[in-house]
Every structure is written in C-alpha cells, then in structure tokens.
Amino acid sequence: MMKTLKAGAADVSLGELRGAWREAARITLDAHSRAAIARNQQCVVAALAGQQPIYGINTGFGSLANVRIPDDELLQLQENLVLSHCAGIGEYLDEGTTRLVIVLKVLSLAQGYSGVRPELVEALCRLLEHEVYPCIPARGSVGASGDLAPLAHMTAVLLGKGRARHRGREHDAAEALALAGIEPLVLQPKEGLALLNGTQVSTALALGALFRAEDVFAAACVAGALSVDAARGSDTPFDERISRVRRHRGQQDVAALYRRLLHGSAIRASHDHCERVQDPYSLRCQPQVMGACLTVIRQVADVLLDEAHAVTDNPLVFNDDGSVISGGNFHAEPVALACDALATAVAEIGALSERRIALLIDARMSRLPPFLVEHSGLNSGFMIPQVTAVALASENKVLAHPASVDSLPTSANQEDHVSMATNAALRLHRMTANTAAIVAIELLAAAQGVEFHRPLRSSAALEEALAGVRALSARIETDRSLSADITALQGLILDGGFSDEARALLPSSSG
C-alpha cells in the first residue's frame, strides 16, 4: 500500500518525509486547505481587475519586471515563463528526490498564500498517486530566485511538455500523462510563477542528504565501537560523568550509545587491568567528535523541516486584505548554510573513521598483526583499503568548502546575491557516499581485528553487526580483491543496515 501524507493544518513529520523519499507515496489536501487555496486565488482575480501592475502576474520577470503585459497575453506569459526556464542540464534527479520535490511544493501551495487554483495543487498530487515523476536535470539552480530551472522542468510536465518517468519507464510528458489518465493544464495568471519560485529542489536534495548522513552516522558509531574492541581499547572514556560535565546533549547521547554497544563484551573484560593508560583520540574522543556531528545533524534537521513547510514563492497573496506583496522567501540561504554545516559534519565522520582504520593496521598501535592479515609481507591485507579511505577523506575536505559564500549575480544584476543552495545540497550526496565507503572499510577492518581475539567475543550488539559484515564479506585469510566487498557494505550502510542501534538518536525517527 502506498503511504499517504496529508497537506493541511498539521505539519508532516521528518519521518514521513523520509518515507516518501524511500518509496512511492501520495499526498492529499484536506478540506480546509482546499478552501484556503480557492479563497486565495480569488484575491489574484480581484487584483487583476484593478489594473495595477503586479510582479509576474501582469509584468515581466527579473530585470524585465517593469514591462507591462496586456491582459490577452497573461496566460501565454505563464507558459513562456515555464518553457524559457527549462534550461537545466546534467543527470536527472533520482525518483526519491523528485517525489520529495513534489511533496514539498504541495505543502507550500496548500497553505493558501500563492494565488493558485486548487486544481493545480491537485494535479501535482495526481502525479505522485500515479507515479509520474518529471525528469528534472540536477544542474542549473543557484538557489534564488528559487530553484527556477529544475522547478520549470517539473512544471513543464503538467503542461504535457518535457520528459517524465511513469512507473519506472521514461516517456514524453504528454504520453506519461495519458498513461496515467491526467489531462495537461493551462496555467492561469500567477500559477507558473508560484510553481517555479521556491526552494523545493534544494530542500529535497538537502533532506535526502540528511537522511543519508543519519545512516552513515549510525554505521560509523557501530564501526567505532567495533574498532574499540578490535584494538582492545577502553570504554572508560564513555563514562556518563565525563559527558555530563561537558553539558552537550549530543555528546551525552553518543557516549550512552557506545556504552550500550560495548556492554557485555568479553574482549573488553579481558584487559581490564592492562598497562595502557590512554587510547588514541580516534577511539577515546568518539563521544566528543561524533556527539558534535549529531548536534549538527539535529540542527540541520530542524532547519530543513521548517523549510519543508515554508511558503517560498513570490509575490505572496494575503487573504486578510487582498494584498499581493513582493518579498524574498525564495532565497534559499537557510538551506545553503545548513548544507554547509552538514558537509563539515559528514567530512569529520569520515576523517575520524579513517584514523581508526590507520590505527588498526598499524601493529605498533593496535597490537594486531600488521595490516590485519596473517603472513604480512606475502600478504598486504588492509594496506590499500586504507589508502582508498584516505583518498575519500581528502576528497571530502575539498567538497566541504562552503558553497554559500560563493555568490554570483544573475538576471542583469537584479538578482545580485544568490545562495547556491542546490550546489550545496548536491555535493552532500557525493560526500555521504564517500563517507559510507570509508566506514565500510572500517567495518571490514574492525571485524577482522575482533576475530583475531577469538575465542573471546564482543558484545551481543557488535557480534550482530559483525555477522552483518560477514554476510557480505568473508574474512581475509590471504590477499584478494576487496572492491566489491567495500561497495556492498557501502550500499548496506546507505540503506540503513547499521542504523537500528542509533535509531532513537536520529531526527527522522519521529513519525
């Protein structure tokens, strides 16, 4: 059964948005929203009757805002707007992100400040219900005045133009609509502008990256705990009192998670009175580093959930006095800054994981066989997987450069500061894939390390994680290719395969 989200008086949850990103979903309007949309659209009709210039309704766009459009060309104005803005390039957004784009656009329009007809919003709902997903090129938005080019490609499908996927197969838009029994629309005044203005593409991309970051974070915590046992590290740094006096909730929550993950480990109990005084930072400071990353993930989630319900087109229409007001809610700076913060956290998760891999393969630090393999010299073991992890961690450092500080003017300097939110969000998908691969390598290395301590066993939770690793990758006895093993584990991480233990800590666990 396709899950149903409801656009209306109550907000949807982050968990519901994650569900719509993961699998097919529909969205419906409640009666209150439909009535509010209809009342609001009548304000546009009344404003047009007054013959005053209203941006984008009876004027040109951007630096052409001073050009007045005759009444008999107002519908053509809206269609021209859509087609002229279909200038995106590159690979198409994946279906999950495209679903989120449509969901977010419905949530925005349903609030009744955009001056569109209920029939228009319901047409978007029908796209989701019948799994008609516009083919939206990923490149071409600067995140102000909204995600213009990608949203134009979405909107063109409602007109029967462009390309769309219908239940997994790509068609001309008109054919996809016909297969789904959906009639093409003729846009009314304000409607093209309401559809193209908005931050829904950058926000959908950012939400998808947030969900991936949650799964990578959870897997990194499991890998980090497994590495503690592989290196015969101490769980003393995870003592509740240490994190309590630091005060940060993220650190306290992560320290508690590590205590749970390591509870009952016979490996830990076997070296209670060893001579090592302190572990290296990559083991000892996990609550401090991962806790700070968790705090960023939670802060970003709050920003993106607000943006998911935001009205971000322009101008806005207010029912109380019929005002049509131009502003700048389309500027995606909140999304850009949130993505830049998340990029730093994702890079740090990978950087810390790579340092633990380096520790495990170094016999002087881990007291395990060199490069985690018997007969080292003849066998190279995990020597080159660690090099791969270094390459990915280094690439993440480059990608973590803030996109929001790189503004270039557009539209003949009318739009003279832009957010670059879409670029900020797009690069997070590559970064989360990189960090997932680093954590996959750590899981392989830590599993290998723990098995050198047999017959001693780790905790029940970590032994379950180790079994998950071994379901995809056999223990390394002699050298073999690990590329496919790393890729398989990377996929499992991004599918949430190691997220259960940390699920309650993650923002999208609600709903």
Coordinates of C-alpha atoms in Angstrom, one line a residue:
M1 CA 0.0 0.0 0.0
M2 CA 1.3 3.4 -1.0
K3 CA 1.7 5.6 2.1
T4 CA -0.4 8.8 2.2
L5 CA 0.8 12.2 3.5
K6 CA -1.7 14.9 4.3
A7 CA -1.2 18.6 3.5
G8 CA -3.3 20.7 5.9
A9 CA -3.4 22.1 9.3
A10 CA -0.9 19.7 10.8
D11 CA 2.8 19.5 9.7
V12 CA 4.2 16.3 8.3
S13 CA 7.0 14.8 10.2
L14 CA 10.6 14.3 9.2
G15 CA 9.9 10.5 9.4
E16 CA 7.1 10.9 6.9
L17 CA 9.3 12.8 4.5
R18 CA 12.0 10.1 4.8
G19 CA 9.3 7.5 3.9
A20 CA 8.3 9.5 0.8
W21 CA 12.0 9.7 -0.2
R22 CA 12.5 6.0 0.2
E23 CA 9.4 4.7 -1.6
A24 CA 6.3 5.7 -3.6
A25 CA 3.9 7.9 -1.6
R26 CA 0.9 10.1 -2.3
I27 CA -0.2 13.3 -0.7
T28 CA -3.7 14.7 -0.3
L29 CA -5.3 18.1 0.5
D30 CA -7.7 18.3 3.4
A31 CA -10.9 20.3 3.0
H32 CA -9.5 23.3 5.0
S33 CA -6.5 23.7 2.7
R34 CA -8.6 23.3 -0.5
A35 CA -10.9 26.1 0.7
A36 CA -8.0 28.3 1.7
I37 CA -6.4 27.9 -1.7
A38 CA -9.6 28.7 -3.5
R39 CA -10.2 31.9 -1.4
N40 CA -6.6 33.0 -2.0
Q41 CA -6.8 32.5 -5.8
Q42 CA -9.8 34.9 -5.9
C43 CA -7.6 37.6 -4.5
V44 CA -5.5 37.3 -7.7
V45 CA -8.6 37.6 -9.8
A46 CA -9.6 40.7 -7.9
A47 CA -6.1 42.2 -8.1
L48 CA -6.0 41.8 -11.9
A49 CA -9.4 43.6 -12.2
G50 CA -7.8 46.6 -10.5
Q51 CA -5.4 47.1 -13.4
Q52 CA -2.4 47.8 -11.2
P53 CA 1.0 46.3 -12.2
I54 CA 1.6 43.1 -10.1
Y55 CA 5.0 41.4 -10.4
G56 CA 5.0 38.3 -12.5
I57 CA 1.2 38.3 -12.9
N58 CA 0.9 41.1 -15.4
T59 CA 4.5 42.1 -15.7
G60 CA 7.7 40.6 -17.0
F61 CA 10.2 38.8 -14.7
G62 CA 13.5 39.6 -13.1
S63 CA 15.1 42.6 -14.7
L64 CA 12.0 42.8 -17.0
A65 CA 9.7 43.5 -14.1
N66 CA 8.9 46.9 -15.4
V67 CA 7.4 45.6 -18.7
R68 CA 3.6 45.6 -18.5
I69 CA 1.9 42.6 -20.2
P70 CA -1.5 43.0 -21.9
D71 CA -4.5 41.1 -20.5
D72 CA -4.9 38.9 -23.6
E73 CA -1.3 37.7 -23.2
L74 CA -1.4 36.8 -19.5
L75 CA -1.8 33.0 -20.0
Q76 CA 0.9 33.0 -22.6
L77 CA 3.2 34.8 -20.1
Q78 CA 2.9 31.9 -17.7
E79 CA 3.6 29.3 -20.3
N80 CA 6.5 31.3 -21.7
L81 CA 7.9 31.6 -18.2
V82 CA 7.9 27.8 -17.7
L83 CA 9.4 27.0 -21.1
S84 CA 12.1 29.7 -21.1
H85 CA 13.3 28.5 -17.7
C86 CA 13.6 24.8 -18.8
A87 CA 17.4 25.3 -19.1
G88 CA 18.7 22.7 -16.7
I89 CA 21.4 20.2 -17.6
G90 CA 23.0 17.0 -16.3
E91 CA 21.7 13.8 -14.9
Y92 CA 18.1 13.6 -13.7
L93 CA 17.2 13.8 -10.1
D94 CA 16.5 10.3 -8.7
E95 CA 12.9 9.3 -8.2
G96 CA 13.0 9.7 -4.4
T97 CA 14.3 13.2 -4.6
T98 CA 11.7 14.0 -7.3
R99 CA 8.9 12.7 -5.1
L100 CA 10.1 15.0 -2.3
V101 CA 10.2 18.0 -4.6
I102 CA 6.5 17.4 -5.5
V103 CA 5.6 16.8 -1.9
L104 CA 7.3 20.0 -0.7
K105 CA 5.7 22.0 -3.5
V106 CA 2.3 20.7 -2.5
L107 CA 3.0 21.5 1.2
S108 CA 3.9 25.1 0.3
L109 CA 1.0 25.8 -2.1
A110 CA -1.5 24.1 0.2
Q111 CA -1.1 26.9 2.8
G112 CA -3.0 29.3 0.6
Y113 CA -0.6 32.2 0.0
S114 CA 0.4 31.6 -3.6
G115 CA -2.7 32.6 -5.6
V116 CA -3.2 29.3 -7.5
R117 CA -6.3 27.2 -8.1
P118 CA -6.9 24.1 -6.0
E119 CA -7.0 22.2 -9.4
L120 CA -3.3 23.0 -9.9
V121 CA -2.3 21.6 -6.5
E122 CA -4.4 18.5 -7.0
A123 CA -2.7 17.9 -10.4
L124 CA 0.6 17.7 -8.5
C125 CA -1.0 15.3 -6.1
R126 CA -2.1 13.1 -9.1
L127 CA 1.5 12.9 -10.4
L128 CA 2.5 11.3 -7.1
E129 CA -0.5 9.0 -7.0
H130 CA 0.1 7.7 -10.5
E131 CA 3.9 7.6 -10.1
V132 CA 4.5 10.1 -12.8
Y133 CA 7.9 11.7 -12.0
P134 CA 9.1 14.6 -14.1
C135 CA 12.6 14.2 -15.5
I136 CA 14.4 17.1 -13.7
P137 CA 18.0 17.9 -14.7
A138 CA 20.1 18.3 -11.5
R139 CA 22.2 21.2 -12.6
G140 CA 21.2 24.8 -13.2
S141 CA 19.8 26.3 -10.0
V142 CA 21.6 29.0 -7.9
G143 CA 19.1 28.8 -5.1
A144 CA 17.5 32.2 -5.8
S145 CA 15.0 33.3 -7.1
G146 CA 14.1 29.8 -6.0
D147 CA 15.2 26.7 -7.9
L148 CA 14.0 28.1 -11.2
A149 CA 15.3 25.8 -13.8
P150 CA 14.6 22.5 -12.1
L151 CA 11.2 23.5 -11.0
A152 CA 10.5 24.6 -14.6
H153 CA 11.2 21.1 -15.7
M154 CA 8.8 19.8 -13.1
T155 CA 6.1 22.3 -14.1
A156 CA 6.5 21.6 -17.9
V157 CA 5.3 18.1 -17.3
L158 CA 2.0 19.4 -16.0
L159 CA 1.6 21.2 -19.4
G160 CA 2.4 17.9 -21.3
K161 CA 5.9 19.1 -22.2
G162 CA 9.3 17.7 -21.5
R163 CA 10.0 14.2 -20.2
A164 CA 8.7 12.1 -17.4
R165 CA 9.0 8.6 -15.9
H166 CA 5.8 6.6 -15.4
R167 CA 6.3 3.6 -13.1
G168 CA 9.9 3.3 -14.0
R169 CA 9.8 4.0 -17.7
E170 CA 10.7 7.2 -19.4
H171 CA 8.3 8.9 -21.8
D172 CA 7.4 12.2 -23.4
A173 CA 5.5 14.1 -20.8
A174 CA 2.2 14.1 -22.8
E175 CA 2.5 10.3 -23.2
A176 CA 3.2 9.8 -19.5
L177 CA 0.2 11.9 -18.5
A178 CA -2.0 10.0 -20.9
L179 CA -0.9 6.7 -19.5
A180 CA -1.8 8.0 -16.0
G181 CA -5.1 9.5 -17.2
I182 CA -4.1 13.0 -16.3
E183 CA -5.1 16.0 -18.5
P184 CA -2.5 18.6 -19.3
L185 CA -3.1 22.0 -17.6
V186 CA -3.3 25.5 -19.0
L187 CA -1.7 27.8 -16.4
Q188 CA -3.7 30.7 -15.1
P189 CA -2.2 34.1 -14.0
K190 CA 0.4 33.7 -11.2
E191 CA 0.5 29.9 -11.4
G192 CA 3.7 29.5 -13.4
L193 CA 5.5 31.9 -11.1
A194 CA 4.2 30.1 -8.0
L195 CA 5.4 26.8 -9.3
L196 CA 8.9 28.0 -10.4
N197 CA 9.6 30.2 -7.4
G198 CA 10.5 28.2 -4.3
T199 CA 13.3 26.2 -2.6
Q200 CA 11.7 22.8 -3.0
V201 CA 14.5 21.3 -5.1
S202 CA 17.4 22.4 -2.9
T203 CA 15.4 21.4 0.2
A204 CA 14.5 18.0 -1.3
L205 CA 18.2 17.3 -2.1
A206 CA 19.2 18.5 1.3
L207 CA 16.6 16.3 3.0
G208 CA 17.9 13.2 1.1
A209 CA 21.4 14.1 2.1
L210 CA 20.3 14.4 5.7
F211 CA 18.7 11.0 5.7
R212 CA 21.9 9.5 4.1
A213 CA 24.0 11.3 6.7
E214 CA 21.9 9.8 9.5
D215 CA 22.6 6.3 8.2
V216 CA 26.3 7.0 7.8
F217 CA 26.5 8.4 11.3
A218 CA 24.8 5.4 12.8
A219 CA 27.1 3.0 10.9
A220 CA 30.1 5.0 12.0
C221 CA 29.2 4.7 15.6
V222 CA 28.9 0.9 15.2
A223 CA 32.2 0.7 13.4
G224 CA 33.8 2.9 16.0
A225 CA 32.7 0.7 18.9
L226 CA 33.8 -2.4 17.0
S227 CA 37.2 -0.8 16.5
V228 CA 37.4 -0.2 20.2
D229 CA 37.2 -3.9 20.8
A230 CA 39.4 -4.8 17.9
A231 CA 42.2 -2.5 19.3
R232 CA 41.4 -3.7 22.9
G233 CA 40.5 -0.1 23.8
S234 CA 38.9 1.1 26.9
D235 CA 35.2 2.1 27.4
T236 CA 36.2 4.3 30.4
P237 CA 36.1 7.5 28.2
F238 CA 32.4 6.8 27.6
D239 CA 31.6 7.1 31.4
E240 CA 28.4 9.1 31.8
R241 CA 30.1 11.6 34.2
I242 CA 32.6 12.8 31.7
S243 CA 30.0 13.8 29.2
R244 CA 27.6 15.2 31.8
V245 CA 30.1 17.8 32.9
R246 CA 30.7 18.8 29.2
R247 CA 26.9 19.5 29.0
H248 CA 26.4 18.9 25.3
R249 CA 23.4 16.7 24.7
G250 CA 24.8 15.2 21.5
Q251 CA 28.0 14.1 23.3
Q252 CA 25.9 12.6 26.2
D253 CA 23.7 10.7 23.8
V254 CA 26.6 9.3 21.8
A255 CA 28.5 8.3 24.9
A256 CA 25.4 6.4 26.1
L257 CA 25.2 4.7 22.7
Y258 CA 28.8 3.5 22.9
R259 CA 28.2 2.1 26.4
R260 CA 25.2 0.2 25.1
L261 CA 27.2 -1.1 22.1
L262 CA 30.1 -2.4 24.2
H263 CA 28.1 -3.7 27.1
G264 CA 28.8 -7.3 27.8
S265 CA 31.9 -7.6 25.7
A266 CA 34.2 -10.4 26.8
I267 CA 37.0 -8.7 24.9
R268 CA 36.7 -5.6 26.9
A269 CA 36.6 -7.6 30.2
S270 CA 39.8 -9.5 29.2
H271 CA 42.0 -6.4 29.5
D272 CA 40.5 -4.5 32.5
H273 CA 44.0 -4.2 34.1
C274 CA 46.2 -3.8 31.1
E275 CA 49.2 -1.4 31.1
R276 CA 47.8 1.1 28.5
V277 CA 46.9 4.3 30.2
Q278 CA 45.0 6.1 27.4
D279 CA 43.8 5.3 23.9
P280 CA 44.5 7.4 20.9
Y281 CA 42.0 10.2 20.2
S282 CA 40.2 8.4 17.4
L283 CA 39.0 5.9 19.9
R284 CA 38.9 8.0 23.1
C285 CA 37.2 11.1 21.8
Q286 CA 34.4 9.5 19.8
P287 CA 31.7 11.0 22.0
Q288 CA 33.1 14.4 21.7
V289 CA 33.5 14.3 17.9
M290 CA 30.5 12.2 17.0
G291 CA 28.4 14.0 19.5
A292 CA 29.2 17.3 17.9
C293 CA 28.3 15.8 14.5
L294 CA 25.0 14.5 15.9
T295 CA 24.2 18.0 17.2
V296 CA 24.8 19.4 13.7
I297 CA 22.6 16.7 12.1
R298 CA 19.8 17.6 14.6
Q299 CA 20.2 21.4 13.9
V300 CA 20.1 20.8 10.2
A301 CA 17.0 18.7 10.6
D302 CA 15.2 21.5 12.4
V303 CA 16.1 24.0 9.6
L304 CA 15.0 21.6 6.8
L305 CA 11.8 20.6 8.5
D306 CA 10.8 24.3 8.8
E307 CA 11.8 24.9 5.1
A308 CA 9.8 21.8 4.1
H309 CA 6.6 23.7 5.3
A310 CA 7.7 27.2 4.2
V311 CA 5.9 29.3 1.6
T312 CA 8.8 30.3 -0.6
D313 CA 7.3 31.7 -3.8
N314 CA 6.9 35.4 -4.8
P315 CA 4.8 37.5 -4.7
L316 CA 2.7 36.3 -1.8
V317 CA -1.1 36.8 -1.6
F318 CA -2.7 37.5 1.7
N319 CA -6.5 37.0 2.2
D320 CA -7.0 39.4 5.0
D321 CA -6.8 42.5 2.8
G322 CA -6.1 41.0 -0.6
S323 CA -2.5 42.3 -0.6
V324 CA -0.1 40.9 -3.2
I325 CA 3.3 41.5 -1.7
S326 CA 6.7 41.0 -3.3
G327 CA 9.5 39.8 -1.0
G328 CA 12.3 37.3 -1.0
N329 CA 11.2 34.0 0.6
F330 CA 12.6 32.2 -2.4
H331 CA 16.2 32.9 -1.2
A332 CA 17.5 29.6 0.0
E333 CA 20.2 30.9 2.3
P334 CA 18.9 28.9 5.3
V335 CA 19.2 25.7 3.2
A336 CA 22.7 26.6 1.9
L337 CA 24.1 27.3 5.4
A338 CA 22.5 24.2 6.8
C339 CA 24.0 22.1 4.0
D340 CA 27.4 23.7 4.5
A341 CA 27.3 22.8 8.2
L342 CA 26.2 19.2 7.4
A343 CA 29.1 18.9 4.9
T344 CA 31.6 19.6 7.7
A345 CA 30.0 17.0 9.9
V346 CA 30.0 14.4 7.2
A347 CA 33.6 15.1 6.4
E348 CA 34.5 14.8 10.1
I349 CA 32.7 11.4 10.5
G350 CA 34.8 10.1 7.6
A351 CA 38.0 11.6 8.8
L352 CA 37.6 10.0 12.3
S353 CA 36.8 6.7 10.7
E354 CA 39.8 6.8 8.5
R355 CA 42.0 7.4 11.5
R356 CA 40.7 4.3 13.3
I357 CA 41.4 2.3 10.1
A358 CA 45.0 3.6 10.2
L359 CA 45.3 2.7 13.9
L360 CA 44.1 -0.9 13.3
I361 CA 46.5 -1.7 10.5
D362 CA 49.5 -0.3 12.5
A363 CA 50.8 -3.2 14.6
R364 CA 52.6 -0.8 17.0
M365 CA 49.3 0.9 17.9
S366 CA 46.8 -1.9 17.6
R367 CA 49.0 -4.9 18.8
L368 CA 47.3 -6.8 16.0
P369 CA 49.1 -8.5 13.0
P370 CA 50.5 -5.9 10.6
F371 CA 47.8 -4.8 8.1
L372 CA 45.3 -7.2 9.8
V373 CA 46.5 -10.3 7.9
E374 CA 48.5 -13.4 8.7
H375 CA 51.8 -13.7 6.9
S376 CA 52.1 -10.0 6.2
G377 CA 54.7 -9.3 3.6
L378 CA 53.5 -12.1 1.5
N379 CA 50.0 -10.6 2.1
S380 CA 49.3 -6.8 2.1
G381 CA 45.9 -7.2 3.8
F382 CA 44.3 -3.8 4.5
M383 CA 47.2 -1.7 3.3
I384 CA 45.4 -0.4 0.2
P385 CA 41.9 -0.2 1.5
Q386 CA 43.3 2.3 4.0
V387 CA 44.7 4.3 1.0
T388 CA 41.3 4.3 -0.5
A389 CA 39.8 5.7 2.7
V390 CA 42.5 8.4 2.8
A391 CA 41.6 9.4 -0.8
L392 CA 37.9 9.6 0.0
A393 CA 38.5 11.6 3.2
S394 CA 40.8 14.0 1.3
E395 CA 38.1 14.5 -1.4
N396 CA 35.6 15.2 1.3
K397 CA 37.8 18.0 2.6
V398 CA 37.6 19.7 -0.8
L399 CA 33.9 19.1 -1.1
A400 CA 33.3 20.6 2.4
H401 CA 34.2 24.1 1.2
P402 CA 31.1 26.2 1.9
A403 CA 29.0 26.8 -1.2
S404 CA 27.0 29.6 0.5
V405 CA 30.0 32.0 0.3
D406 CA 30.2 31.7 -3.5
S407 CA 27.5 34.1 -4.8
L408 CA 27.4 35.3 -8.4
P409 CA 24.8 37.8 -9.7
T410 CA 22.2 36.8 -12.2
S411 CA 19.4 38.4 -14.3
A412 CA 21.3 41.6 -15.2
N413 CA 22.2 42.2 -11.6
Q414 CA 18.6 42.3 -10.4
E415 CA 19.3 39.1 -8.6
D416 CA 22.6 40.2 -7.2
H417 CA 23.1 37.8 -4.3
V418 CA 22.2 34.1 -4.5
S419 CA 22.5 31.2 -2.1
M420 CA 24.0 28.3 -4.2
A421 CA 21.9 26.1 -2.0
T422 CA 21.3 23.5 -4.8
N423 CA 25.1 23.1 -5.3
A424 CA 25.5 22.9 -1.5
A425 CA 23.0 20.1 -1.3
L426 CA 24.1 18.2 -4.4
R427 CA 27.7 17.8 -3.2
L428 CA 26.4 16.2 0.0
H429 CA 25.3 13.1 -1.9
R430 CA 28.8 12.5 -3.1
M431 CA 30.2 13.2 0.4
T432 CA 27.8 10.8 2.1
A433 CA 28.7 8.1 -0.4
N434 CA 32.4 8.8 0.2
T435 CA 32.0 8.6 4.0
A436 CA 29.8 5.5 3.7
A437 CA 32.7 3.8 1.8
I438 CA 35.2 4.9 4.5
V439 CA 33.0 3.4 7.2
A440 CA 32.5 0.2 5.1
I441 CA 36.3 -0.2 5.1
E442 CA 36.5 0.4 8.9
L443 CA 33.8 -2.2 9.4
L444 CA 35.8 -4.7 7.4
A445 CA 39.0 -3.9 9.3
A446 CA 37.3 -3.9 12.7
A447 CA 35.6 -7.2 12.0
Q448 CA 39.0 -8.7 11.0
G449 CA 40.6 -7.3 14.2
V450 CA 37.9 -8.6 16.5
E451 CA 38.3 -12.1 15.0
F452 CA 41.9 -12.2 16.0
H453 CA 40.7 -12.2 19.6
R454 CA 38.7 -15.4 19.2
P455 CA 37.5 -17.4 21.2
L456 CA 36.7 -14.2 23.1
R457 CA 33.6 -12.4 21.8
S458 CA 32.4 -8.9 21.7
S459 CA 29.0 -7.7 22.9
A460 CA 25.8 -9.1 21.5
A461 CA 25.1 -5.9 19.5
L462 CA 28.6 -5.8 18.0
E463 CA 28.6 -9.5 17.2
E464 CA 25.3 -9.0 15.3
A465 CA 27.0 -6.2 13.4
L466 CA 30.0 -8.4 12.7
A467 CA 27.7 -11.1 11.3
G468 CA 26.1 -8.5 9.0
V469 CA 29.6 -7.7 7.7
R470 CA 30.4 -11.4 7.2
A471 CA 27.2 -11.9 5.3
L472 CA 28.7 -9.7 2.6
S473 CA 32.4 -10.3 3.0
A474 CA 34.3 -13.3 4.1
R475 CA 37.3 -13.0 6.5
I476 CA 40.6 -12.2 4.7
E477 CA 42.9 -15.2 5.0
T478 CA 45.1 -14.4 2.0
D479 CA 45.1 -11.4 -0.3
R480 CA 42.1 -10.9 -2.6
S481 CA 40.2 -8.0 -4.2
L482 CA 38.1 -6.1 -1.7
S483 CA 36.5 -3.7 -4.1
A484 CA 33.2 -5.5 -4.4
D485 CA 33.0 -6.1 -0.6
I486 CA 33.5 -2.4 0.1
T487 CA 30.9 -1.4 -2.4
A488 CA 28.4 -3.9 -1.0
L489 CA 28.9 -2.7 2.6
Q490 CA 28.7 0.9 1.4
G491 CA 25.3 0.1 -0.1
L492 CA 24.1 -1.6 3.1
I493 CA 25.1 1.5 5.1
L494 CA 23.3 3.8 2.9
D495 CA 20.2 1.6 3.1
G496 CA 20.2 1.9 6.8
G497 CA 21.6 -1.5 7.5
F498 CA 23.5 -0.5 10.6
S499 CA 21.1 2.2 11.9
D500 CA 18.9 0.2 14.4
E501 CA 21.1 0.8 17.5
A502 CA 21.3 4.5 16.9
R503 CA 17.7 4.9 15.5
A504 CA 16.3 6.7 18.6
L505 CA 19.0 9.4 18.4
L506 CA 18.2 10.4 14.8
P507 CA 15.9 13.2 13.9
S508 CA 13.9 11.2 11.3
S509 CA 13.0 8.5 13.8
S510 CA 9.8 10.6 14.5
G511 CA 6.7 9.9 12.6

